[in-house]
Coordinates of N, CA and C in Angstrom, one line a residue:
X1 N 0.8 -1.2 0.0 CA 0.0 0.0 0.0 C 0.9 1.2 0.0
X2 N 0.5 2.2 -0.6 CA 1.0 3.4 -0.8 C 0.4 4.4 -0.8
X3 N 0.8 5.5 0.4 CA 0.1 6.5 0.9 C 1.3 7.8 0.0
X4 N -0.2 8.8 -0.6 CA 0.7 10.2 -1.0 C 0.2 11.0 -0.2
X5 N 0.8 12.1 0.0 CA 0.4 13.4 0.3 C 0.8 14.3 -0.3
X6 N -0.1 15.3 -0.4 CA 0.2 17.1 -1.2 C 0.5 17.7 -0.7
X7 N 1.2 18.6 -1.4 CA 0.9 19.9 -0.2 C 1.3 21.2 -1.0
X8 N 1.3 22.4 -0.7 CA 2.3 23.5 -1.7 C 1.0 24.5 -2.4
X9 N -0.2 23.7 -2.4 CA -1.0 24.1 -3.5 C -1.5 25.7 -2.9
X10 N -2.5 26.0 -3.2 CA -2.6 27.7 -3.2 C -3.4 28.8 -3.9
X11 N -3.8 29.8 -3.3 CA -3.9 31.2 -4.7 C -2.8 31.9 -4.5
X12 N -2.3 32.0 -6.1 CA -1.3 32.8 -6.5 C -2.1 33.9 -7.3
X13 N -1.5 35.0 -7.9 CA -1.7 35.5 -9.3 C -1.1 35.6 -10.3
X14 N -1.9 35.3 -11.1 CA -1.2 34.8 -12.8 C 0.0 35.5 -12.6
X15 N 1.5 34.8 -13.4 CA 2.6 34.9 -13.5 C 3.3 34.7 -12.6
X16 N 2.8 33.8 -11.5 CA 3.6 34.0 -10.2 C 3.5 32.2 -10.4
X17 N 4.5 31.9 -8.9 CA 4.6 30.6 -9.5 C 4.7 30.1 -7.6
X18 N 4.2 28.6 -7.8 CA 4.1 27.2 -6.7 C 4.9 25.7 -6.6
X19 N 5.4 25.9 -5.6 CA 5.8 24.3 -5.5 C 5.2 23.1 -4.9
X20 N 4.8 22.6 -5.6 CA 4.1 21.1 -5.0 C 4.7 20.4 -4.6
X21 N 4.5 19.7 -3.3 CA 5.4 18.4 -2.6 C 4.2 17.2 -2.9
X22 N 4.9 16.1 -2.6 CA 4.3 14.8 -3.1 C 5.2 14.3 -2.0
X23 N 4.8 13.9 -0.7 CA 5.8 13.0 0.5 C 5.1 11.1 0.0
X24 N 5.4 10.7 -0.2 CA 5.0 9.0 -0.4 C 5.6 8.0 0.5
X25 N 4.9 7.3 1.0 CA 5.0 6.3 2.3 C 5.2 4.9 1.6
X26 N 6.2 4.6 1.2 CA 6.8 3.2 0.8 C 8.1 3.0 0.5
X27 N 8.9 1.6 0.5 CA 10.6 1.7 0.6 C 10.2 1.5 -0.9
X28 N 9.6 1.3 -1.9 CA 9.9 1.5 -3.1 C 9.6 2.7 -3.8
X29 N 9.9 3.7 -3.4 CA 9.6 5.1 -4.1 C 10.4 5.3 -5.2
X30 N 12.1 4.7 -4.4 CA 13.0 5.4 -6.0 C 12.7 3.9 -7.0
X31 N 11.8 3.2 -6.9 CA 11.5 1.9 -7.9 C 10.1 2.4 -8.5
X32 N 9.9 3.1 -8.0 CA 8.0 4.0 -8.9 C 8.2 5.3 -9.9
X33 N 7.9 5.0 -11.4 CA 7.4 6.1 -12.0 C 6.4 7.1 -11.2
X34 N 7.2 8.4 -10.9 CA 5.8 9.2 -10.2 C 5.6 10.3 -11.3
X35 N 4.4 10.6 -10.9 CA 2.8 11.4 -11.8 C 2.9 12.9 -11.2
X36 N 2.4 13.7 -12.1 CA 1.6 14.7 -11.2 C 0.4 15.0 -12.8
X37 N -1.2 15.0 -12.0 CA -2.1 15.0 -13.1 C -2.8 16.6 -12.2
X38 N -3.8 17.0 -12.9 CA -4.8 18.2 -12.5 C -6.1 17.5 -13.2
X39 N -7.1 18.1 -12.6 CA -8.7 17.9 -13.0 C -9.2 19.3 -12.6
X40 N -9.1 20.1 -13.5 CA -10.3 21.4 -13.5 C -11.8 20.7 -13.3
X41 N -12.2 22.2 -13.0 CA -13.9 21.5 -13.0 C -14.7 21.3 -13.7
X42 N -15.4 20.2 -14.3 CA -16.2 20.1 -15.4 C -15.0 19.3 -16.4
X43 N -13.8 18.9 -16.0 CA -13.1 18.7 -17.2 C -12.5 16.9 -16.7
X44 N -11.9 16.6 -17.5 CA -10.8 15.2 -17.1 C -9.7 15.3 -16.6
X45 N -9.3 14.3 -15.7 CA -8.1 14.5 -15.0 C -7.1 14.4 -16.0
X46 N -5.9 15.1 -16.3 CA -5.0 15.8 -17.5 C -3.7 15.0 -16.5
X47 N -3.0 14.5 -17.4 CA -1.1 14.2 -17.3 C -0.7 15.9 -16.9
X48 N 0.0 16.1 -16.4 CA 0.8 17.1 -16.4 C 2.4 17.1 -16.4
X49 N 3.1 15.9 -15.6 CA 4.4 15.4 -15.8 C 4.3 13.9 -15.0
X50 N 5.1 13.5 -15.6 CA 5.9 11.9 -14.9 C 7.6 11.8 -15.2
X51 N 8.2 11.3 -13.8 CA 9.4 11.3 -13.9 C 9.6 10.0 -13.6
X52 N 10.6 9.3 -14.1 CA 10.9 7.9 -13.8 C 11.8 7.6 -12.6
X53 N 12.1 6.7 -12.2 CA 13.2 6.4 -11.1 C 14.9 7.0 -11.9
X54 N 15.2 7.0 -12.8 CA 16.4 7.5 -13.2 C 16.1 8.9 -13.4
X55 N 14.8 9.9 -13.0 CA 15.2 11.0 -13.7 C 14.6 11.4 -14.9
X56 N 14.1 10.7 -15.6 CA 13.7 11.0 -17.0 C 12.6 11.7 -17.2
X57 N 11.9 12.4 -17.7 CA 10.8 13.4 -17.4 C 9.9 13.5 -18.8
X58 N 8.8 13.5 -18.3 CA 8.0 13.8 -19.8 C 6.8 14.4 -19.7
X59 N 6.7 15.6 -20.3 CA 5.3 17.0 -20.1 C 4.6 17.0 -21.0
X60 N 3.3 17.4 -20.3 CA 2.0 18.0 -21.5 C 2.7 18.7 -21.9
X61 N 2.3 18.8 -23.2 CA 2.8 19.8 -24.4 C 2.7 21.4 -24.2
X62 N 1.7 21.5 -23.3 CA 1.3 23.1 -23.2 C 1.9 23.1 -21.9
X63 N 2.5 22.4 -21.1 CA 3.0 22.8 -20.2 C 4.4 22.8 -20.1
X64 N 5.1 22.2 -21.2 CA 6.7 22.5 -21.2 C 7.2 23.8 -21.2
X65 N 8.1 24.2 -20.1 CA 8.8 25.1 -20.3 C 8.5 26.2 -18.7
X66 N 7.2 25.7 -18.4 CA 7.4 26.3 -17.0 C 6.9 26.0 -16.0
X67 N 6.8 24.0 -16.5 CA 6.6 23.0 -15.0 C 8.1 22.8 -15.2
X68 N 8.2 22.1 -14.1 CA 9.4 21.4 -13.8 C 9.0 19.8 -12.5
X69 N 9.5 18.7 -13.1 CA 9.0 17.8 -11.9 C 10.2 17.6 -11.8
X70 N 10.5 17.0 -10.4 CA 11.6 16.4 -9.7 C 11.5 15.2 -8.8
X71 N 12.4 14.7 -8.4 CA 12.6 13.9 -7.3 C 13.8 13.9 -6.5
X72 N 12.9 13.3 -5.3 CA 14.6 13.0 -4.3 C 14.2 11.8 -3.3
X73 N 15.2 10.6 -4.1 CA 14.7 9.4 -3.6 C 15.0 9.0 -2.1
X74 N 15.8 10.2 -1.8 CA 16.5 10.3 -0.2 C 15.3 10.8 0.8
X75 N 14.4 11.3 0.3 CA 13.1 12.2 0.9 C 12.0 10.9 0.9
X76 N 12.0 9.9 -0.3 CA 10.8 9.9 -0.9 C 9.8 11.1 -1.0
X77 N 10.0 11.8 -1.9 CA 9.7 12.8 -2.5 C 9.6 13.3 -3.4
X78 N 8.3 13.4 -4.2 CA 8.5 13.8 -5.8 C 7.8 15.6 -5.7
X79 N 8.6 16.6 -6.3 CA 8.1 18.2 -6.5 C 7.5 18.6 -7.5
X80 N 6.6 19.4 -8.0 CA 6.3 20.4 -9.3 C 6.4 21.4 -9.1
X81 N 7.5 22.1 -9.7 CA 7.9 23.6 -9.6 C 6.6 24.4 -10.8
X82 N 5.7 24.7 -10.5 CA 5.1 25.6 -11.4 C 5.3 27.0 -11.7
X83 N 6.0 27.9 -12.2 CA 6.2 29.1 -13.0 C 5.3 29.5 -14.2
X84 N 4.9 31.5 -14.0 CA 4.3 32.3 -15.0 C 3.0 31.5 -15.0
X85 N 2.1 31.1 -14.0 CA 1.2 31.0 -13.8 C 0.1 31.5 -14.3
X86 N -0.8 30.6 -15.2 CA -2.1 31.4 -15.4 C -3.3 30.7 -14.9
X87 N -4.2 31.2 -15.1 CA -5.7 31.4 -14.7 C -6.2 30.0 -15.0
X88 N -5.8 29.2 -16.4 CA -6.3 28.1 -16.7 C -5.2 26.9 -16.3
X89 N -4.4 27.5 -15.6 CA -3.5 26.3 -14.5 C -4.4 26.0 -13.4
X90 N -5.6 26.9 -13.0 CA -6.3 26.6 -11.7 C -7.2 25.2 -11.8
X91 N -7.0 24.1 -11.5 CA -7.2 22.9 -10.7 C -6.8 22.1 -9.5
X92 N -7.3 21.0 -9.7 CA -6.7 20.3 -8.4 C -5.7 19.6 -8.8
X93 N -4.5 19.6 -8.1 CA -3.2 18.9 -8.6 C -3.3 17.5 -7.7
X94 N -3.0 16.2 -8.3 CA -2.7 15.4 -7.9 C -1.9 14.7 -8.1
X95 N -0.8 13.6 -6.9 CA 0.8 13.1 -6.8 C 0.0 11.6 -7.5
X96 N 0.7 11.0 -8.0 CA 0.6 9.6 -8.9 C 1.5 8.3 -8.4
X97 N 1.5 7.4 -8.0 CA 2.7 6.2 -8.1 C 2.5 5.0 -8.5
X98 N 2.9 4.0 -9.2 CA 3.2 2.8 -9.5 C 3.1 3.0 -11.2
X99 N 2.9 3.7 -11.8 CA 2.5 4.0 -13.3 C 3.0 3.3 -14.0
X100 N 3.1 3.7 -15.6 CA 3.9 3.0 -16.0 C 4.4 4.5 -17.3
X101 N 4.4 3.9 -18.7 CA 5.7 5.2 -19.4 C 4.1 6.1 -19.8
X102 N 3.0 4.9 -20.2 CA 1.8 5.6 -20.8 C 0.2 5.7 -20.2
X103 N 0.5 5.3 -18.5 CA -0.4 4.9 -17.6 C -0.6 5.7 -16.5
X104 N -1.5 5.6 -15.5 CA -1.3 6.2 -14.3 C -1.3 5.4 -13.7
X105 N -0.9 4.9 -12.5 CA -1.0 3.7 -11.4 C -2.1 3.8 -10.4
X106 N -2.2 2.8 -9.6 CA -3.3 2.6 -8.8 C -3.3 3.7 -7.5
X107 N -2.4 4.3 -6.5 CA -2.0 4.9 -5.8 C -2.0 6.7 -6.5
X108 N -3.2 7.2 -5.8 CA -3.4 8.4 -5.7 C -3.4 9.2 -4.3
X109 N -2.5 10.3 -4.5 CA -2.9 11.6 -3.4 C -4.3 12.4 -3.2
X110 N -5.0 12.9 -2.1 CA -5.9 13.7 -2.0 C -6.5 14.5 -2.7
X111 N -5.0 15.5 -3.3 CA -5.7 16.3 -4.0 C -4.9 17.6 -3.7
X112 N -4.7 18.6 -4.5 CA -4.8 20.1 -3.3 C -5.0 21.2 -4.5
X113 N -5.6 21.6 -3.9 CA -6.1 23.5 -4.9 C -4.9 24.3 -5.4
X114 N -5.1 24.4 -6.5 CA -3.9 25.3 -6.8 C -5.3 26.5 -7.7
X115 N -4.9 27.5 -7.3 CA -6.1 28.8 -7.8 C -5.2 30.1 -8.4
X116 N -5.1 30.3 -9.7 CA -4.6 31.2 -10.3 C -5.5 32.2 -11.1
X117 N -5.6 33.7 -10.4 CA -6.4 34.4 -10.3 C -5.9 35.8 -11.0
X118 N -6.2 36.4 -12.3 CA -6.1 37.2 -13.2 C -6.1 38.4 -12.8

């Protein structure tokens, strides 16, 4: 079993930027592809990045260039540095684990507000 938590989320205003933590409760963290997805309201839960256990990283297309995901497998810890924030970044961000290159895994975080306000 694998427990996430969020945290970091927030109101900012457009162009300003948030860091999301993702703490994960299991000895195999640096062995899990981790996630970070959003679900606006009214809409589907969206990929936003996945990083692999070596580091490898791969973004929504509209979102390259001023997410950034990370890890630190000394923390179990996976981050989203989000920068230049806009209005339609505002959803719920959610931490991801066990995935795979084109999947999301079974182990989901709570959730947390991120609100970017014009």
């Amino acid at each position: 079993q694998v427990q996430l938590v969020e945290s970091g989320g927030g109101l900012v205003q457009a162009g300003g930027s948030l860091r999301l933590s993702c703490a994960a409760s299991t000895r195999d963290f640096s062995a899990n592809i981790m996630a970070w997805a959003r679900q606006a309201p009214g809409k589907q839960r969206e990929l936003v990045a996945r990083i692999t256990p070596s580091g490898n990283t791969v973004y929504a297309d509209s979102l390259k260039g001023r997410f950034t995901v990370s890890r630190d497998n000394a923390k179990n810890t996976t981050y989203l540095q989000m920068n230049s924030l806009k209005p339609e970044d505002t959803a719920v961000y959610y931490c991801n684990a066990g995935g795979g290159t084109y999947y999301f895994g079974d182990y989901w975080g709570q959730g947390t507000q991120v609100t970017v306000s014009s």
